[in-house]
Coordinates of C-alpha atoms and ligand atoms in Angstrom, one line a residue:
M216 CA -7.2 -9.4 19.6
I217 CA -5.2 -6.2 19.1
N218 CA -6.0 -3.3 21.5
D219 CA -7.1 -0.1 19.8
I220 CA -7.0 3.4 21.0
S221 CA -10.6 3.2 22.5
K222 CA -9.3 0.7 25.1
M223 CA -7.8 3.5 27.2
P224 CA -9.9 5.8 29.3
D225 CA -10.5 9.2 27.8
E226 CA -8.4 10.9 30.6
F227 CA -5.4 8.8 29.7
Y228 CA -4.7 10.9 26.6
K229 CA -4.9 14.3 28.2
G230 CA -1.6 16.1 27.6
K231 CA 0.1 13.0 26.3
K232 CA 2.3 13.0 23.3
V233 CA 1.2 10.2 21.0
L234 CA 3.4 9.0 18.1
V235 CA 1.1 7.8 15.3
R236 CA 2.7 5.8 12.5
V237 CA 0.5 6.5 9.5
D238 CA 1.1 5.6 5.8
F239 CA 1.0 8.8 3.8
N240 CA 2.8 7.2 0.9
V241 CA 0.6 8.7 -1.7
N242 CA 1.1 9.6 -5.3
I243 CA 2.5 13.2 -5.6
Q244 CA 3.3 14.8 -8.9
N245 CA 4.8 18.3 -9.2
G246 CA 3.9 18.9 -5.6
N247 CA 0.2 17.9 -6.2
I248 CA -1.4 15.1 -4.3
G249 CA -3.5 12.7 -6.3
E250 CA -5.6 10.1 -4.5
D251 CA -5.7 11.0 -0.8
Y252 CA -7.6 8.0 0.6
R253 CA -4.7 7.0 2.8
I254 CA -4.7 10.4 4.4
R255 CA -8.5 10.6 4.8
M256 CA -8.6 7.1 6.4
T257 CA -6.5 8.4 9.4
I258 CA -8.8 11.2 10.3
P259 CA -10.9 9.2 12.8
T260 CA -7.8 8.3 14.7
I261 CA -6.3 11.8 14.7
E262 CA -9.5 13.4 15.8
Y263 CA -10.2 10.8 18.4
L264 CA -6.9 11.7 20.0
T265 CA -7.1 15.5 19.7
R266 CA -10.6 15.5 21.1
R267 CA -9.1 13.8 24.2
M268 CA -6.5 16.6 24.5
A269 CA -3.6 14.6 23.2
K270 CA -0.6 16.0 21.2
V271 CA -0.5 14.1 18.0
I272 CA 2.9 13.5 16.3
L273 CA 2.5 11.9 12.9
V274 CA 5.3 9.9 11.2
S275 CA 5.3 8.4 7.7
H276 CA 7.5 7.4 4.8
L277 CA 6.9 8.6 1.2
G278 CA 8.3 6.6 -1.7
R279 CA 11.7 5.0 -1.7
P280 CA 14.2 7.9 -1.7
K281 CA 17.9 7.0 -1.5
N282 CA 18.6 9.8 0.9
R283 CA 17.3 13.3 1.7
D284 CA 15.6 14.2 -1.6
I285 CA 13.2 17.0 -1.3
S286 CA 11.0 15.7 -4.1
F287 CA 10.0 13.0 -1.6
S288 CA 9.0 15.6 1.1
L289 CA 5.8 15.2 3.1
A290 CA 5.2 18.9 3.0
P291 CA 2.4 18.7 0.4
V292 CA 0.7 16.1 2.7
S293 CA 0.8 18.5 5.6
K294 CA -1.0 21.1 3.5
R295 CA -3.7 18.6 2.5
L296 CA -4.1 17.5 6.0
S297 CA -4.6 21.0 7.3
E298 CA -7.2 21.5 4.5
I299 CA -9.1 18.5 5.8
L300 CA -8.7 19.1 9.5
Q301 CA -9.9 22.7 9.3
N302 CA -10.2 23.4 13.0
T303 CA -7.0 21.8 14.0
N304 CA -3.6 23.3 14.3
V305 CA -1.5 21.2 11.9
R306 CA 2.2 21.9 11.7
F307 CA 5.1 20.4 9.7
V308 CA 8.7 20.1 10.6
D309 CA 11.3 19.3 7.9
D310 CA 13.1 16.6 9.8
C311 CA 12.0 13.6 11.8
V312 CA 14.7 13.3 14.5
G313 CA 17.1 15.7 16.1
P314 CA 17.1 18.9 18.2
Q315 CA 14.8 20.9 15.8
V316 CA 12.2 18.2 16.1
K317 CA 12.5 18.0 19.9
Q318 CA 12.1 21.8 20.1
K319 CA 8.9 21.7 17.9
V320 CA 7.5 18.9 20.0
S321 CA 8.1 20.7 23.2
E322 CA 6.2 23.7 21.8
M323 CA 3.1 21.6 21.1
K324 CA -0.1 22.4 22.9
N325 CA -2.8 19.8 23.7
T326 CA -4.9 19.1 20.5
D327 CA -2.0 20.1 18.2
V328 CA -0.9 17.9 15.3
L329 CA 2.7 17.8 14.1
L330 CA 3.7 15.9 10.9
L331 CA 7.4 15.0 10.7
E332 CA 9.4 14.8 7.5
N333 CA 9.8 11.6 5.5
L334 CA 11.3 8.9 7.8
R335 CA 13.2 7.4 4.8
F336 CA 15.4 10.5 4.6
Y337 CA 17.4 8.3 7.1
K338 CA 18.5 4.9 6.0
E339 CA 18.3 3.9 9.6
E340 CA 14.5 3.8 9.3
E341 CA 14.6 0.8 7.0
S342 CA 17.6 -0.9 8.7
N343 CA 15.6 -0.7 12.0
S344 CA 18.6 0.9 13.7
P345 CA 18.4 0.8 17.6
E346 CA 19.7 4.4 17.8
F347 CA 17.2 5.8 15.4
S348 CA 14.4 3.8 17.0
S349 CA 15.2 5.3 20.4
E350 CA 15.4 8.8 19.0
L351 CA 11.9 8.3 17.5
A352 CA 10.6 6.8 20.7
S353 CA 12.0 9.6 22.9
L354 CA 9.6 12.0 21.2
A355 CA 6.4 10.6 22.7
D356 CA 4.6 8.8 25.6
V357 CA 2.3 6.5 23.6
Y358 CA 2.7 4.6 20.3
V359 CA -0.2 4.1 17.9
N360 CA 0.0 2.4 14.5
D361 CA -2.6 3.5 12.0
G362 CA -0.7 2.5 8.9
F363 CA -1.9 -1.0 8.1
S364 CA -0.3 -0.7 4.6
T365 CA 3.2 -0.5 6.0
S366 CA 2.8 -3.1 8.8
H367 CA 4.5 -5.8 6.8
R368 CA 7.8 -3.9 7.2
K369 CA 10.1 -4.4 10.1
H370 CA 11.4 -0.8 10.2
S371 CA 12.2 1.6 13.0
S372 CA 8.8 3.3 12.9
T373 CA 6.8 0.1 12.6
Y374 CA 8.8 -2.1 14.9
G375 CA 12.0 -0.9 16.5
S376 CA 10.6 2.2 18.1
A377 CA 7.3 0.6 18.9
I378 CA 8.7 -2.0 21.2
L379 CA 10.3 0.8 23.3
F380 CA 6.9 2.1 24.3
K381 CA 4.9 0.8 27.3
T382 CA 1.6 1.4 25.5
R383 CA 1.3 0.3 21.8
L384 CA -2.2 0.6 20.3
A385 CA -3.9 0.2 17.0
G386 CA -5.6 3.2 15.3
F387 CA -9.1 2.8 13.8
N388 CA -8.0 2.4 10.2
L389 CA -5.7 -0.4 11.0
K390 CA -8.3 -2.1 13.2
K391 CA -10.9 -1.8 10.4
E392 CA -8.5 -3.3 7.8
I393 CA -7.7 -6.2 10.1
E394 CA -11.4 -6.9 10.8
Y395 CA -12.4 -6.9 7.2
L396 CA -9.4 -8.7 5.8
T397 CA -9.6 -11.4 8.5
M398 CA -13.1 -12.2 7.3
I399 CA -11.8 -12.6 3.7
K400 CA -8.8 -14.5 4.8
E401 CA -10.8 -17.0 6.8
K402 CA -13.8 -17.4 4.6
P403 CA -13.5 -15.9 1.1
K404 CA -16.6 -16.3 -1.0
K405 CA -15.5 -18.7 -3.8
P406 CA -14.2 -18.5 -6.4
F407 CA -11.4 -16.3 -4.9
V408 CA -9.6 -14.6 -7.7
L409 CA -6.6 -12.4 -7.4
I410 CA -5.5 -9.8 -9.9
I411 CA -1.9 -8.9 -9.3
G412 CA 0.2 -6.3 -11.2
G413 CA 2.4 -3.4 -10.3
V414 CA 6.1 -3.1 -10.0
K415 CA 7.0 -4.3 -6.5
I416 CA 7.7 -7.7 -7.9
R417 CA 9.7 -9.1 -5.0
D418 CA 7.1 -8.3 -2.4
K419 CA 4.2 -9.6 -4.5
I420 CA 5.8 -12.8 -5.7
G421 CA 6.9 -13.4 -2.1
A422 CA 3.3 -13.2 -0.9
L423 CA 2.0 -15.5 -3.6
E424 CA 3.9 -18.4 -2.0
N425 CA 1.2 -18.7 0.6
L426 CA -1.6 -17.3 -1.4
L427 CA -1.5 -19.7 -4.4
P428 CA -2.9 -22.6 -2.4
K429 CA -5.8 -20.4 -1.2
A430 CA -6.7 -18.7 -4.4
D431 CA -8.7 -20.3 -7.2
K432 CA -7.2 -18.1 -9.9
I433 CA -4.5 -15.5 -10.2
L434 CA -4.5 -13.1 -13.1
M435 CA -1.1 -11.6 -13.5
G436 CA -0.3 -8.3 -15.2
G437 CA 2.0 -5.3 -14.8
A438 CA 5.7 -5.7 -14.4
A439 CA 5.1 -8.7 -12.1
A440 CA 3.9 -10.8 -15.0
Y441 CA 7.2 -11.0 -16.9
T442 CA 9.0 -13.2 -14.4
F443 CA 6.2 -15.8 -14.9
L444 CA 6.3 -15.4 -18.6
K445 CA 10.1 -15.9 -18.6
A446 CA 9.7 -19.0 -16.4
K447 CA 7.3 -20.4 -19.0
G448 CA 9.9 -19.9 -21.7
F449 CA 8.6 -16.8 -23.4
K450 CA 10.9 -14.0 -24.5
V451 CA 10.3 -10.9 -22.4
G452 CA 12.7 -8.5 -24.1
K453 CA 13.9 -5.8 -21.8
S454 CA 11.0 -6.1 -19.4
P455 CA 11.9 -6.4 -15.7
V456 CA 12.3 -9.9 -14.2
D457 CA 12.8 -11.0 -10.6
E458 CA 15.8 -13.3 -11.2
E459 CA 16.0 -14.2 -7.5
H460 CA 12.4 -15.7 -7.5
L461 CA 12.7 -17.2 -11.0
P462 CA 13.3 -20.8 -9.6
W463 CA 10.4 -20.5 -7.2
V464 CA 8.2 -19.2 -10.0
T465 CA 9.1 -22.1 -12.2
K466 CA 8.3 -24.5 -9.5
S467 CA 4.9 -22.8 -8.8
I468 CA 4.0 -22.9 -12.4
S469 CA 4.5 -26.7 -12.5
K470 CA 2.4 -27.1 -9.3
Y471 CA -0.3 -24.4 -9.8
G472 CA 0.0 -23.8 -13.5
D473 CA -3.7 -24.0 -14.2
K474 CA -4.5 -21.3 -11.6
I475 CA -2.0 -18.8 -12.9
I476 CA -3.3 -16.8 -15.9
L477 CA -0.7 -14.8 -17.8
P478 CA -1.0 -12.1 -20.5
V479 CA -1.2 -13.4 -24.1
D480 CA -0.4 -10.0 -25.6
H481 CA 1.5 -6.9 -24.6
V482 CA 1.8 -3.2 -25.4
V483 CA 5.5 -2.7 -26.0
S484 CA 7.9 0.1 -26.8
N485 CA 11.6 0.5 -27.3
S486 CA 11.6 4.1 -26.1
L487 CA 9.6 5.9 -23.5
Q488 CA 10.5 9.2 -25.0
N489 CA 8.7 8.9 -28.3
H490 CA 6.1 6.6 -27.0
S491 CA 6.0 4.6 -30.2
I492 CA 4.0 1.5 -29.3
Q493 CA 3.1 -1.9 -30.8
I494 CA 1.0 -4.8 -29.6
V495 CA 2.7 -8.1 -29.8
S496 CA 1.4 -11.6 -29.0
N497 CA 3.3 -14.0 -26.7
N498 CA 7.0 -13.2 -27.2
I499 CA 8.4 -9.7 -26.7
P500 CA 11.2 -8.7 -29.1
D501 CA 14.7 -8.4 -27.6
D502 CA 14.9 -4.6 -27.9
M503 CA 11.4 -3.9 -26.5
T504 CA 9.9 -3.5 -23.0
G505 CA 6.4 -4.5 -22.0
Y506 CA 4.4 -1.5 -20.6
D507 CA 0.8 -2.8 -20.5
I508 CA -1.3 -5.8 -21.2
G509 CA -2.7 -6.1 -24.8
T510 CA -6.2 -6.0 -26.1
E511 CA -6.7 -9.8 -26.1
T512 CA -5.5 -10.0 -22.5
I513 CA -7.8 -7.2 -21.5
N514 CA -10.8 -9.2 -23.0
I515 CA -9.8 -12.4 -21.2
Y516 CA -9.2 -10.7 -17.8
S517 CA -12.3 -8.4 -18.0
K518 CA -14.5 -11.5 -18.6
E519 CA -12.9 -13.4 -15.8
I520 CA -13.5 -10.5 -13.4
S521 CA -16.9 -9.3 -14.3
E522 CA -18.3 -12.8 -14.6
N523 CA -17.1 -13.9 -11.1
I524 CA -20.5 -12.9 -9.7
S525 CA -20.6 -15.1 -6.6
G526 CA -17.0 -14.9 -5.5
T527 CA -14.3 -12.6 -4.1
L528 CA -12.0 -10.5 -6.2
F529 CA -8.9 -8.8 -4.9
W530 CA -7.0 -6.4 -7.2
N531 CA -3.6 -5.0 -6.4
G532 CA -1.1 -3.5 -8.8
P533 CA -1.7 -1.6 -12.0
M534 CA -1.6 -3.7 -15.2
G535 CA 0.9 -1.3 -16.8
F536 CA 2.7 1.9 -16.7
F537 CA -0.6 3.7 -16.3
E538 CA 0.8 7.1 -15.5
V539 CA 1.5 7.4 -19.3
S540 CA -1.9 7.4 -21.0
K541 CA -0.7 5.1 -23.9
F542 CA 0.0 2.4 -21.3
A543 CA -3.1 3.0 -19.1
N544 CA -5.7 1.0 -21.1
G545 CA -5.2 -2.3 -19.4
T546 CA -5.4 -0.8 -15.9
I547 CA -8.5 1.4 -16.7
N548 CA -10.3 -1.6 -18.2
I549 CA -9.5 -3.8 -15.1
A550 CA -10.8 -1.0 -12.8
K551 CA -14.1 -0.8 -14.8
S552 CA -14.5 -4.6 -14.8
M553 CA -14.0 -4.6 -11.0
A554 CA -16.8 -2.0 -10.7
L555 CA -19.1 -4.1 -12.9
A556 CA -18.4 -7.2 -10.8
Y557 CA -19.3 -5.2 -7.7
W558 CA -22.6 -4.1 -9.2
R559 CA -23.4 -7.7 -10.2
G560 CA -22.9 -8.8 -6.6
S561 CA -19.3 -9.9 -6.3
N562 CA -17.3 -9.2 -3.2
T563 CA -14.6 -6.8 -4.4
L564 CA -11.4 -5.5 -2.7
I565 CA -9.0 -3.0 -4.3
G566 CA -5.8 -2.0 -2.5
G567 CA -2.4 -0.4 -2.9
G568 CA -1.3 3.3 -3.2
D569 CA -0.9 3.3 -6.9
T570 CA -3.8 1.0 -7.6
L571 CA -6.1 3.5 -5.8
E572 CA -4.6 6.3 -7.9
A573 CA -5.4 4.2 -11.0
M574 CA -8.9 3.5 -9.8
K575 CA -9.5 7.2 -9.5
K576 CA -8.0 7.8 -12.9
A577 CA -10.5 5.2 -14.3
G578 CA -13.4 7.1 -12.7
V579 CA -14.3 4.2 -10.4
S580 CA -15.6 5.6 -7.1
E581 CA -15.0 4.1 -3.6
K582 CA -18.8 3.3 -3.5
E583 CA -18.3 0.8 -6.4
V584 CA -15.9 -1.4 -4.3
T585 CA -16.9 -3.6 -1.3
H586 CA -13.7 -2.7 0.6
V587 CA -11.0 -0.3 -0.5
S588 CA -7.9 -1.3 1.3
T589 CA -5.1 1.1 2.1
G590 CA -2.6 -1.8 1.7
G591 CA -1.0 -3.3 -1.4
G592 CA 1.9 -5.5 -0.4
A593 CA 0.6 -5.5 3.2
T594 CA -2.8 -6.7 2.2
L595 CA -1.4 -9.5 0.1
R596 CA 0.9 -10.5 3.0
F597 CA -2.0 -10.4 5.5
L598 CA -4.3 -12.5 3.3
A599 CA -1.4 -14.9 2.8
G600 CA -1.1 -15.4 6.6
D601 CA 2.5 -14.1 6.5
E602 CA 4.2 -12.5 9.6
M603 CA 3.3 -8.8 10.0
P604 CA 6.0 -7.2 12.3
G605 CA 4.0 -4.0 12.7
L606 CA 1.0 -5.8 14.0
G607 CA 2.8 -8.4 16.1
V608 CA 4.3 -5.5 18.2
L609 CA 0.9 -4.1 19.3
D610 CA -0.7 -4.7 22.7
R611 CA -3.2 -7.5 22.9
E612 CA -6.0 -8.6 25.3
Ligands
LIG831 P1 0.6 -0.5 -5.5 O1 1.1 0.8 -5.0 O2 -0.8 -0.4 -6.0 O3 0.8 -1.7 -4.6 P2 3.0 -1.0 -7.0 O4 3.7 0.1 -6.2 O5 3.5 -2.4 -6.9 O6 1.4 -0.9 -6.8 O7 3.2 -0.6 -8.6 C1 2.7 0.6 -9.1 C2 3.6 1.0 -10.3 O8 3.8 -0.1 -11.2 C3 3.0 2.1 -11.1 O9 3.8 3.3 -10.9 C4 3.0 1.6 -12.5 O10 3.4 2.6 -13.4 C5 4.1 0.5 -12.4 N1 4.0 -0.5 -13.5 C6 3.0 -1.4 -13.7 N2 3.3 -2.2 -14.8 C7 4.4 -1.7 -15.3 C8 5.2 -2.1 -16.4 N3 4.9 -3.1 -17.2 N4 6.4 -1.4 -16.6 C9 6.7 -0.4 -15.8 N5 6.0 0.0 -14.7 C10 4.9 -0.6 -14.5
LIG832 C1 2.9 0.7 0.0 O1 2.7 1.7 -0.7 O2 2.7 -0.5 -0.3 C2 3.4 1.0 1.4 O3 3.5 2.4 1.7 C3 4.8 0.4 1.6 O4 5.8 1.0 0.8 P1 7.2 0.2 0.6 O5 6.8 -1.0 -0.3 O6 8.1 1.2 -0.1 O7 7.7 -0.3 1.9
LIG833 MG1 3.0 1.7 -5.0

């Protein structure tokens, strides 16, 4: 059992600098934050620590920038955080290591919150560099992980820096995710149906290796579906394919073919600029890219979802390029079917940064889902029983 922050006596935190790894990887467009669930879910941990007179240093990544790219800045998150934490002194510093950061940390008073700039402005974060890890660790006295959704990564902030601390605890959001998802992992109400879409094909297909034997059915959509369609011999045009996993996918289809449900039609386009679209069945023409599931697929998937009354449904990954309204139909219909399944009594889980954004766009509220998970890839990995470096590093009883 992982120790959470309530394990330590209240006095332990007084005046201590606590480095909290959160996952503020939220959808930001033109400086505006969309769905802020991942931010809101860290409030209990932040406030627990500030009420015990700690100095809270928050670290996170945002997106996948190649280097320092200001469009991936966490500054808008800091603004949202200070709106939510009205009586707390929330500050932002536009770097995450170095003398300027050290200076800001040394100026912190008890109960202050300081958000550091995007960790991925340094490639050393993802390479788990020992130097970068010790720079991060030198900022604080205690390590806390409240970013369940990034705990499948072996990066400096989730792993390399964590092991340098004597005390490494779980935040409340992370603990809650583990408790809920362990229940699902160990005893899912059957049939257990996964709905997988999105664009992080590598991560998701990787997790399916251990999930396929556990699940009763997998409905594939989004960019993740094309690798499966190609493996089955369909033409996928210019749609993205994970060539590396193609042999594994081919093998899985022969072993678990009856569990894997694939789209039978697609919304395709040859240009994102003019948004001219067509619906094609089965094969996608050579000069076209698939951007959403088609009408027939929506009908099949919606029925599978909303009629799974006694079981468990987990949805991660939009069914298409939902940010463009012409390609949002599949995703919106899946979100609505998930809500209907919930009202009919099914156990529903929805997770992933973009999937939560899509759920909001579809007008489905958090109250219409049994458990809204902050994690996408991480939740899939956890349910699959895969190794989670960011969890393995935390203190246990
Ligand atoms: P999550 O954050 O929920 O785990 P991902 O990050 O894997 O999901 O994927 C979300 C992204 O996938 C969205 O930005 C969406 O536009 C994109 N996407 C889904 N299907 C397609 C597609 N067919 N073509 C291009 N992008 C797609
Ligand atoms: C997510 O959105 O799934 C997490 O924030 C992890 O992001 P990553 O896949 O870029 O590591
Ligand atoms: Mg995403």
